[in-house]
Amino acid sequence: MYNKKFNYSSLKELRADLSELDFELPLTENVEILKKEIKLDDLDIPNRIAIHPMEGADANLDGTPSDLTRRRYKRFANGGAGLIWLEAIAVNDSGRANNSQLYLNKDNLSPFKRLVDLINSESKVDPYLVAQLTHSGRFGKNKIIAFRDKYIDSISIEENDFHIITDSELDQLQLDYLQAAKLAVEAGFDAVDIKSCHRYLLSSLLAAYDREGKYGGSYENRTRFLKETIQKIRDNVDIDITVRLNIYDAIPGGWSTDQNGEPDLKETAKLIKELEKIGVQIINITASTPYLKPHINRPYDNGEYIPSEHPLIGVKRLLELTKFTKEQLTKTLVVGTGFSWLRQFGGNTAAGMIEDGWTDLAGFGRQAFAYPNFANDIFENGEMDKTKVCISCSKCAELKANKMKAGCVVRDSEIYLPIYKQLKTQKTS
């Protein structure tokens, strides 16, 4: 039951299963609304399709985009999406997940400028570009943590092989984010994302209930780093600010999560409103961490990992969290999440949700890896090609988690199938 395969051949069949879940998801056959641009102050996004930040783990050793990185973003640019949210870019060397993660600094700015130029020159729609600024925290090469966590320690650190970041180090880290934002302007990005999701460092701070000092304990302390960093950038850098945010952790006692692992969204609602008040222009929805509960933020029905729920329940959860977020806001835009598992019906879902005010944009992650031209097909043909869609096997995520170059093993097999076979050989040897 839990790993039931996607087997819908029509919207009618999908609606039937949604009805069994008592989920009134707006679906429409008319996807014209996805072509509509969005204007907000100086922000201009040419259509409603967004590509989520999907790490390829293929940067050069100095943190610059490799040929494979450039190939990925050229394909995304050709694909027609109005918003391209670039993958995680570390703000300092200690914050890199590994030596294959992008890292923007004053000594390597030119290759990032060339990447932005490539995207703009290859796209016909002048996409809005977001640079996702990050510190990988406990999932990085230096194992820097905000606090000990009984649920995540066993999958991320070894005893005596980690560093609990101090308040003074966090103070300095705010300045690293500020410097990275300044460099993002020079590179040509439209916005920066102060990434606060998936239990990387900033996301972890939101759950630092037992941490002492000014960055832990109370709600004000746990949200301090995120809000102060945003304010520093607002005061000093002329660039839009976005946040990819864990709406809840799905970890017992975690951020906006009760002791049973279920959502308790009072603090999230408060934070979302505060982010809008301090000038965040876009919030991108996600939840939990793929290292512990991958089915929460990435519902799927293929692969070795068997989720504890039907993937449609995971889709329902993400889409309802998107709607919840939109309901808290009056101006800030929302990028919804949870469309890729729906395959060729993701566009119908996105259009219906936008029409009904559940979201402003629809974000696709794995779908973009598998099918980078999906937006063009929706705009030109009114639908995606079911022979090209992501099959939600999560092999791309498996590659990334094992610090190997990540992409679609099924649809981009010439490059990524040999890498995946190498991973499987390593695991069996």
Short mmCIF file of C-alpha atoms in Angstrom, two decimals:
data_model
loop_
_atom_site.label_atom_id
_atom_site.label_comp_id
_atom_site.label_asym_id
_atom_site.label_seq_id
_atom_site.Cartn_x
_atom_site.Cartn_y
_atom_site.Cartn_z
CA MET A 1 0.00 0.00 0.00
CA TYR A 2 2.62 2.51 1.07
CA ASN A 3 4.74 2.34 -2.06
CA LYS A 4 1.78 2.27 -4.45
CA LYS A 5 2.89 3.20 -7.93
CA PHE A 6 1.55 6.21 -9.81
CA ASN A 7 -1.02 4.72 -12.17
CA TYR A 8 -3.34 7.56 -13.17
CA SER A 9 -4.21 7.94 -16.83
CA SER A 10 -6.63 10.84 -16.37
CA LEU A 11 -7.54 13.67 -14.03
CA LYS A 12 -10.76 11.80 -13.28
CA GLU A 13 -8.82 8.87 -11.84
CA LEU A 14 -6.63 11.19 -9.78
CA ARG A 15 -9.68 13.03 -8.45
CA ALA A 16 -11.16 9.71 -7.33
CA ASP A 17 -8.19 8.90 -5.10
CA LEU A 18 -8.07 12.47 -3.82
CA SER A 19 -11.73 12.14 -2.86
CA GLU A 20 -10.91 9.03 -0.83
CA LEU A 21 -8.40 11.15 1.09
CA ASP A 22 -11.06 13.84 1.58
CA PHE A 23 -8.77 16.28 -0.22
CA GLU A 24 -10.46 18.92 -2.34
CA LEU A 25 -7.46 19.76 -4.50
CA PRO A 26 -8.24 22.27 -7.26
CA LEU A 27 -7.41 20.70 -10.60
CA THR A 28 -7.99 22.25 -13.99
CA GLU A 29 -7.44 21.30 -17.61
CA ASN A 30 -6.87 24.96 -18.49
CA VAL A 31 -3.24 25.78 -17.70
CA GLU A 32 -3.16 29.23 -19.31
CA ILE A 33 -2.73 30.94 -15.93
CA LEU A 34 0.78 29.44 -15.71
CA LYS A 35 1.84 31.79 -18.51
CA LYS A 36 0.85 34.87 -16.50
CA GLU A 37 3.66 37.11 -15.25
CA ILE A 38 3.98 38.40 -11.69
CA LYS A 39 4.98 41.94 -10.79
CA LEU A 40 5.66 43.01 -7.21
CA ASP A 41 7.45 46.31 -6.60
CA ASP A 42 10.58 45.97 -8.77
CA LEU A 43 10.23 42.18 -8.94
CA ASP A 44 9.16 40.78 -12.31
CA ILE A 45 8.72 37.05 -12.95
CA PRO A 46 7.64 36.21 -16.51
CA ASN A 47 5.53 33.11 -15.70
CA ARG A 48 4.34 30.95 -12.82
CA ILE A 49 6.69 27.98 -13.21
CA ALA A 50 9.69 27.80 -10.87
CA ILE A 51 12.60 25.38 -10.82
CA HIS A 52 13.52 24.40 -7.28
CA PRO A 53 17.13 24.42 -6.02
CA MET A 54 18.41 20.99 -7.03
CA GLU A 55 22.02 20.25 -6.12
CA GLY A 56 24.12 18.57 -8.78
CA ALA A 57 27.12 18.11 -6.45
CA ASP A 58 29.39 18.79 -9.40
CA ALA A 59 31.16 22.07 -8.68
CA ASN A 60 34.89 22.48 -9.23
CA LEU A 61 37.15 22.18 -6.19
CA ASP A 62 37.31 25.98 -5.90
CA GLY A 63 33.51 26.17 -5.65
CA THR A 64 32.92 27.42 -9.19
CA PRO A 65 30.42 25.95 -11.66
CA SER A 66 31.86 23.07 -13.68
CA ASP A 67 30.99 22.22 -17.27
CA LEU A 68 28.36 19.84 -15.93
CA THR A 69 26.91 22.57 -13.72
CA ARG A 70 26.71 24.89 -16.69
CA ARG A 71 25.08 22.17 -18.78
CA ARG A 72 22.34 21.76 -16.16
CA TYR A 73 21.51 25.46 -16.01
CA LYS A 74 21.64 25.82 -19.77
CA ARG A 75 19.01 23.07 -19.97
CA PHE A 76 16.91 24.78 -17.29
CA ALA A 77 17.20 28.11 -19.14
CA ASN A 78 16.15 26.52 -22.42
CA GLY A 79 13.18 24.95 -20.64
CA GLY A 80 11.16 28.13 -20.24
CA ALA A 81 10.60 28.43 -16.47
CA GLY A 82 10.09 31.98 -15.26
CA LEU A 83 12.00 31.50 -12.00
CA ILE A 84 15.21 29.51 -11.64
CA TRP A 85 16.17 29.00 -8.00
CA LEU A 86 19.80 27.97 -8.14
CA GLU A 87 21.12 25.22 -5.93
CA ALA A 88 22.86 25.70 -2.60
CA ILE A 89 25.83 28.07 -2.68
CA ALA A 90 27.98 28.05 0.46
CA VAL A 91 28.78 31.38 2.11
CA ASN A 92 32.11 30.17 3.46
CA ASP A 93 34.35 27.16 2.98
CA SER A 94 33.44 25.55 6.31
CA GLY A 95 29.79 25.66 5.28
CA ARG A 96 30.24 23.54 2.15
CA ALA A 97 28.54 20.16 2.20
CA ASN A 98 31.58 18.79 0.38
CA ASN A 99 34.19 19.91 -2.12
CA SER A 100 31.68 19.51 -4.96
CA GLN A 101 29.27 22.14 -3.63
CA LEU A 102 29.16 25.64 -5.11
CA TYR A 103 30.93 28.32 -3.04
CA LEU A 104 30.82 31.99 -3.99
CA ASN A 105 33.63 34.21 -2.79
CA LYS A 106 35.55 37.30 -3.91
CA ASP A 107 38.24 35.23 -5.60
CA ASN A 108 35.90 33.25 -7.87
CA LEU A 109 33.20 35.76 -8.81
CA SER A 110 33.83 35.74 -12.57
CA PRO A 111 32.67 32.14 -13.22
CA PHE A 112 29.40 32.90 -11.42
CA LYS A 113 28.93 35.97 -13.61
CA ARG A 114 29.44 33.76 -16.64
CA LEU A 115 26.88 31.27 -15.32
CA VAL A 116 24.27 34.02 -14.90
CA ASP A 117 25.10 35.34 -18.38
CA LEU A 118 24.70 31.84 -19.80
CA ILE A 119 21.27 31.39 -18.23
CA ASN A 120 20.07 34.78 -19.44
CA SER A 121 21.40 34.28 -22.96
CA GLU A 122 19.87 30.79 -23.31
CA SER A 123 16.42 31.68 -21.98
CA LYS A 124 13.70 33.29 -24.09
CA VAL A 125 11.76 34.58 -21.06
CA ASP A 126 14.35 36.55 -19.00
CA PRO A 127 14.03 34.36 -15.89
CA TYR A 128 14.17 35.63 -12.33
CA LEU A 129 17.29 34.15 -10.72
CA VAL A 130 17.69 33.32 -7.04
CA ALA A 131 21.03 32.45 -5.44
CA GLN A 132 20.46 30.06 -2.54
CA LEU A 133 22.94 31.00 0.19
CA THR A 134 23.64 28.26 2.69
CA HIS A 135 25.68 26.78 5.48
CA SER A 136 25.38 23.00 5.52
CA GLY A 137 25.90 22.68 9.25
CA ARG A 138 25.90 19.09 10.53
CA PHE A 139 25.58 17.79 6.97
CA GLY A 140 28.71 19.64 5.88
CA LYS A 141 32.30 18.51 5.67
CA ASN A 142 33.15 20.21 8.99
CA LYS A 143 30.16 18.82 10.97
CA ILE A 144 29.19 22.14 12.55
CA ILE A 145 26.05 21.82 14.68
CA ALA A 146 23.81 24.17 16.63
CA PHE A 147 22.95 21.58 19.31
CA ARG A 148 22.92 17.84 19.96
CA ASP A 149 19.87 16.12 18.48
CA LYS A 150 19.04 12.51 19.36
CA TYR A 151 17.10 12.00 16.15
CA ILE A 152 19.69 13.31 13.69
CA ASP A 153 23.07 12.86 15.39
CA SER A 154 23.27 9.19 14.45
CA ILE A 155 22.95 9.93 10.71
CA SER A 156 25.10 13.06 10.56
CA ILE A 157 27.92 13.13 13.12
CA GLU A 158 30.17 10.81 15.04
CA GLU A 159 30.99 11.19 18.71
CA ASN A 160 33.81 13.72 19.18
CA ASP A 161 33.72 14.56 15.45
CA PHE A 162 31.64 17.73 15.42
CA HIS A 163 31.78 21.35 16.54
CA ILE A 164 28.95 23.19 18.32
CA ILE A 165 29.02 26.63 16.77
CA THR A 166 29.40 29.48 19.27
CA ASP A 167 27.37 32.67 19.41
CA SER A 168 30.39 34.72 18.35
CA GLU A 169 30.91 32.41 15.35
CA LEU A 170 27.26 32.87 14.44
CA ASP A 171 27.73 36.64 14.67
CA GLN A 172 30.56 36.34 12.13
CA LEU A 173 28.50 34.02 9.97
CA GLN A 174 25.90 36.77 9.56
CA LEU A 175 28.64 38.86 7.98
CA ASP A 176 29.54 35.99 5.66
CA TYR A 177 25.95 35.95 4.44
CA LEU A 178 26.10 39.70 3.95
CA GLN A 179 29.29 39.41 1.91
CA ALA A 180 27.82 36.60 -0.19
CA ALA A 181 24.74 38.73 -0.89
CA LYS A 182 26.94 41.57 -2.10
CA LEU A 183 28.76 39.18 -4.42
CA ALA A 184 25.42 37.82 -5.68
CA VAL A 185 24.53 41.33 -6.82
CA GLU A 186 27.83 41.60 -8.68
CA ALA A 187 27.24 38.21 -10.29
CA GLY A 188 23.88 39.39 -11.61
CA PHE A 189 21.36 37.48 -9.49
CA ASP A 190 17.95 39.03 -8.86
CA ALA A 191 17.58 37.68 -5.34
CA VAL A 192 19.25 35.73 -2.57
CA ASP A 193 17.68 32.95 -0.54
CA ILE A 194 18.64 32.79 3.13
CA LYS A 195 18.15 29.03 3.14
CA SER A 196 16.39 27.79 6.28
CA CYS A 197 15.29 24.27 5.53
CA HIS A 198 16.05 20.54 5.73
CA ARG A 199 17.89 20.92 9.04
CA TYR A 200 20.95 22.57 7.59
CA LEU A 201 22.43 25.08 10.03
CA LEU A 202 19.89 27.91 9.86
CA SER A 203 16.98 25.49 9.85
CA SER A 204 18.53 23.74 12.83
CA LEU A 205 18.66 27.01 14.77
CA LEU A 206 14.88 27.30 14.49
CA ALA A 207 14.66 24.10 16.54
CA ALA A 208 17.39 25.00 19.06
CA TYR A 209 15.08 24.87 22.09
CA ASP A 210 17.80 23.53 24.40
CA ARG A 211 20.63 25.76 23.16
CA GLU A 212 21.91 28.38 25.60
CA GLY A 213 22.79 31.93 24.62
CA LYS A 214 21.16 34.46 22.32
CA TYR A 215 20.51 32.00 19.46
CA GLY A 216 18.63 29.36 21.43
CA GLY A 217 15.75 28.73 23.78
CA SER A 218 12.99 31.26 23.21
CA TYR A 219 11.21 31.85 19.92
CA GLU A 220 12.88 35.25 19.60
CA ASN A 221 16.33 33.73 20.09
CA ARG A 222 15.76 30.77 17.74
CA THR A 223 14.58 33.04 14.92
CA ARG A 224 17.17 35.75 15.66
CA PHE A 225 19.86 34.62 13.22
CA LEU A 226 17.52 34.41 10.26
CA LYS A 227 15.82 37.74 10.89
CA GLU A 228 18.99 39.65 11.76
CA THR A 229 20.78 38.30 8.70
CA ILE A 230 17.90 39.35 6.47
CA GLN A 231 17.87 42.80 8.05
CA LYS A 232 21.61 43.24 7.51
CA ILE A 233 21.21 42.42 3.84
CA ARG A 234 18.15 44.69 3.50
CA ASP A 235 20.11 47.56 5.03
CA ASN A 236 23.26 47.13 2.97
CA VAL A 237 22.53 45.37 -0.34
CA ASP A 238 20.20 46.24 -3.21
CA ILE A 239 18.84 42.77 -3.92
CA ASP A 240 15.56 40.94 -3.34
CA ILE A 241 15.43 38.55 -0.39
CA THR A 242 13.75 35.15 -0.36
CA VAL A 243 13.65 32.24 2.08
CA ARG A 244 13.26 28.53 1.43
CA LEU A 245 11.66 27.57 4.71
CA ASN A 246 10.90 24.38 6.56
CA ILE A 247 7.25 24.87 7.44
CA TYR A 248 7.75 22.14 10.01
CA ASP A 249 10.45 19.56 10.74
CA ALA A 250 8.34 16.37 11.11
CA ILE A 251 10.85 15.38 13.82
CA PRO A 252 9.39 14.93 17.31
CA GLY A 253 9.89 18.15 19.25
CA GLY A 254 11.42 19.90 16.25
CA TRP A 255 10.57 23.24 14.66
CA SER A 256 6.77 23.66 14.62
CA THR A 257 6.41 19.95 15.39
CA ASP A 258 4.79 18.29 18.40
CA GLN A 259 6.22 15.39 20.34
CA ASN A 260 4.53 12.92 17.98
CA GLY A 261 6.13 14.43 14.90
CA GLU A 262 2.92 16.12 13.75
CA PRO A 263 2.65 19.76 12.63
CA ASP A 264 2.07 22.45 15.26
CA LEU A 265 2.32 25.55 13.10
CA LYS A 266 1.79 28.42 15.54
CA GLU A 267 5.44 29.52 15.44
CA THR A 268 5.63 29.06 11.68
CA ALA A 269 2.61 31.31 11.19
CA LYS A 270 4.25 33.95 13.37
CA LEU A 271 7.59 33.74 11.59
CA ILE A 272 6.06 33.88 8.10
CA LYS A 273 4.28 37.12 8.99
CA GLU A 274 7.46 38.57 10.48
CA LEU A 275 9.45 37.66 7.37
CA GLU A 276 6.92 39.52 5.25
CA LYS A 277 7.12 42.52 7.55
CA ILE A 278 10.91 42.76 7.24
CA GLY A 279 10.77 42.62 3.46
CA VAL A 280 11.10 39.00 2.35
CA GLN A 281 9.57 38.92 -1.12
CA ILE A 282 9.25 35.16 -1.75
CA ILE A 283 8.86 32.17 0.57
CA ASN A 284 9.54 28.73 -0.92
CA ILE A 285 7.83 25.86 0.87
CA THR A 286 9.38 22.62 2.11
CA ALA A 287 9.53 20.44 5.23
CA SER A 288 11.59 17.96 7.27
CA THR A 289 14.97 16.67 6.11
CA PRO A 290 15.74 14.19 3.31
CA TYR A 291 18.43 12.62 5.46
CA LEU A 292 15.88 11.29 7.95
CA LYS A 293 12.41 11.39 6.38
CA PRO A 294 12.82 11.82 2.62
CA HIS A 295 9.18 11.03 1.86
CA ILE A 296 8.03 14.17 3.72
CA ASN A 297 9.65 16.66 1.36
CA ARG A 298 9.91 14.34 -1.66
CA PRO A 299 7.00 11.88 -1.99
CA TYR A 300 7.95 8.91 -4.14
CA ASP A 301 6.95 5.38 -5.02
CA ASN A 302 10.04 3.73 -6.49
CA GLY A 303 13.39 2.75 -5.01
CA GLU A 304 14.76 0.86 -2.04
CA TYR A 305 13.30 3.14 0.63
CA ILE A 306 9.65 2.33 1.36
CA PRO A 307 7.77 5.32 2.82
CA SER A 308 5.46 4.85 5.80
CA GLU A 309 2.55 6.35 3.87
CA HIS A 310 0.96 6.43 0.44
CA PRO A 311 2.86 9.07 -1.59
CA LEU A 312 -0.39 10.88 -2.35
CA ILE A 313 -0.68 11.61 1.37
CA GLY A 314 2.74 13.26 1.19
CA VAL A 315 1.64 15.30 -1.81
CA LYS A 316 -1.50 16.34 0.06
CA ARG A 317 0.57 17.45 3.04
CA LEU A 318 2.95 19.60 0.98
CA LEU A 319 0.16 21.23 -1.01
CA GLU A 320 -1.80 21.97 2.17
CA LEU A 321 1.33 23.49 3.74
CA THR A 322 1.62 25.67 0.65
CA LYS A 323 -1.97 26.83 1.06
CA PHE A 324 -1.40 27.43 4.78
CA THR A 325 1.58 29.64 4.04
CA LYS A 326 -0.27 31.65 1.42
CA GLU A 327 -3.11 32.25 3.90
CA GLN A 328 -0.72 33.93 6.36
CA LEU A 329 0.52 36.51 3.87
CA THR A 330 -0.81 39.64 2.19
CA LYS A 331 1.99 40.52 -0.21
CA THR A 332 4.91 38.10 -0.08
CA LEU A 333 4.83 35.55 -2.89
CA VAL A 334 4.69 31.80 -2.27
CA VAL A 335 6.39 29.06 -4.28
CA GLY A 336 4.47 25.84 -3.80
CA THR A 337 5.98 22.38 -3.48
CA GLY A 338 4.80 18.82 -4.07
CA PHE A 339 4.03 18.69 -7.78
CA SER A 340 6.61 16.31 -9.23
CA TRP A 341 5.05 13.05 -7.98
CA LEU A 342 1.89 13.98 -9.91
CA ARG A 343 3.87 13.52 -13.15
CA GLN A 344 2.01 14.84 -16.20
CA PHE A 345 -0.75 16.26 -13.99
CA GLY A 346 1.60 18.56 -12.05
CA GLY A 347 0.76 21.46 -14.37
CA ASN A 348 -3.00 20.93 -13.92
CA THR A 349 -2.52 20.98 -10.16
CA ALA A 350 -0.33 24.08 -10.28
CA ALA A 351 -2.81 25.98 -12.45
CA GLY A 352 -5.75 25.03 -10.24
CA MET A 353 -3.95 26.04 -7.05
CA ILE A 354 -2.95 29.41 -8.50
CA GLU A 355 -6.51 30.05 -9.72
CA ASP A 356 -7.89 29.28 -6.26
CA GLY A 357 -5.28 31.38 -4.43
CA TRP A 358 -3.37 28.51 -2.84
CA THR A 359 -0.03 29.70 -4.21
CA ASP A 360 1.57 32.21 -6.56
CA LEU A 361 4.09 29.96 -8.30
CA ALA A 362 4.60 26.23 -8.65
CA GLY A 363 8.05 24.82 -7.95
CA PHE A 364 9.34 21.66 -9.62
CA GLY A 365 12.57 19.98 -8.49
CA ARG A 366 13.05 16.38 -9.61
CA GLN A 367 10.84 17.10 -12.60
CA ALA A 368 13.39 19.64 -13.83
CA PHE A 369 16.23 17.12 -13.53
CA ALA A 370 14.30 14.55 -15.52
CA TYR A 371 12.49 16.81 -17.96
CA PRO A 372 14.09 20.27 -18.19
CA ASN A 373 11.79 21.30 -21.07
CA PHE A 374 8.59 20.60 -19.13
CA ALA A 375 7.56 24.27 -18.81
CA ASN A 376 7.79 24.84 -22.56
CA ASP A 377 5.66 21.76 -23.18
CA ILE A 378 3.00 22.97 -20.74
CA PHE A 379 2.91 26.39 -22.40
CA GLU A 380 2.96 25.11 -25.97
CA ASN A 381 0.92 21.89 -25.69
CA GLY A 382 -1.15 22.44 -22.57
CA GLU A 383 0.37 19.42 -20.86
CA MET A 384 3.54 17.51 -20.10
CA ASP A 385 4.66 14.49 -22.10
CA LYS A 386 4.04 11.46 -19.89
CA THR A 387 6.96 9.62 -21.50
CA LYS A 388 9.39 12.27 -20.25
CA VAL A 389 8.22 12.96 -16.71
CA CYS A 390 10.06 12.16 -13.48
CA ILE A 391 9.12 8.70 -12.18
CA SER A 392 9.91 9.68 -8.57
CA CYS A 393 12.56 7.02 -8.03
CA SER A 394 14.80 9.41 -6.03
CA LYS A 395 17.97 8.03 -7.56
CA CYS A 396 19.07 11.66 -8.09
CA ALA A 397 18.76 12.29 -4.35
CA GLU A 398 20.58 9.04 -3.59
CA LEU A 399 23.52 10.22 -5.69
CA LYS A 400 23.61 13.60 -3.98
CA ALA A 401 23.38 12.07 -0.50
CA ASN A 402 26.41 9.95 -1.33
CA LYS A 403 28.33 13.04 -2.50
CA MET A 404 28.30 11.95 -6.13
CA LYS A 405 27.33 13.98 -9.20
CA ALA A 406 23.54 14.08 -9.22
CA GLY A 407 21.04 14.11 -12.05
CA CYS A 408 18.30 11.97 -13.56
CA VAL A 409 19.51 8.40 -13.86
CA VAL A 410 16.46 7.42 -15.94
CA ARG A 411 15.94 10.33 -18.36
CA ASP A 412 19.53 11.56 -18.56
CA SER A 413 21.09 8.13 -18.45
CA GLU A 414 24.06 8.75 -20.71
CA ILE A 415 25.66 10.85 -18.00
CA TYR A 416 24.12 9.68 -14.74
CA LEU A 417 23.48 5.94 -15.15
CA PRO A 418 27.23 5.09 -15.11
CA ILE A 419 27.61 7.19 -11.96
CA TYR A 420 24.69 5.39 -10.32
CA LYS A 421 26.11 2.00 -11.29
CA GLN A 422 29.41 3.05 -9.70
CA LEU A 423 27.53 3.92 -6.49
CA LYS A 424 25.83 0.52 -6.42
CA THR A 425 29.16 -1.24 -7.02
CA GLN A 426 30.70 0.64 -4.10
CA LYS A 427 27.84 -0.34 -1.81
CA THR A 428 28.10 -4.04 -2.64
CA SER A 429 31.88 -4.32 -2.58
#
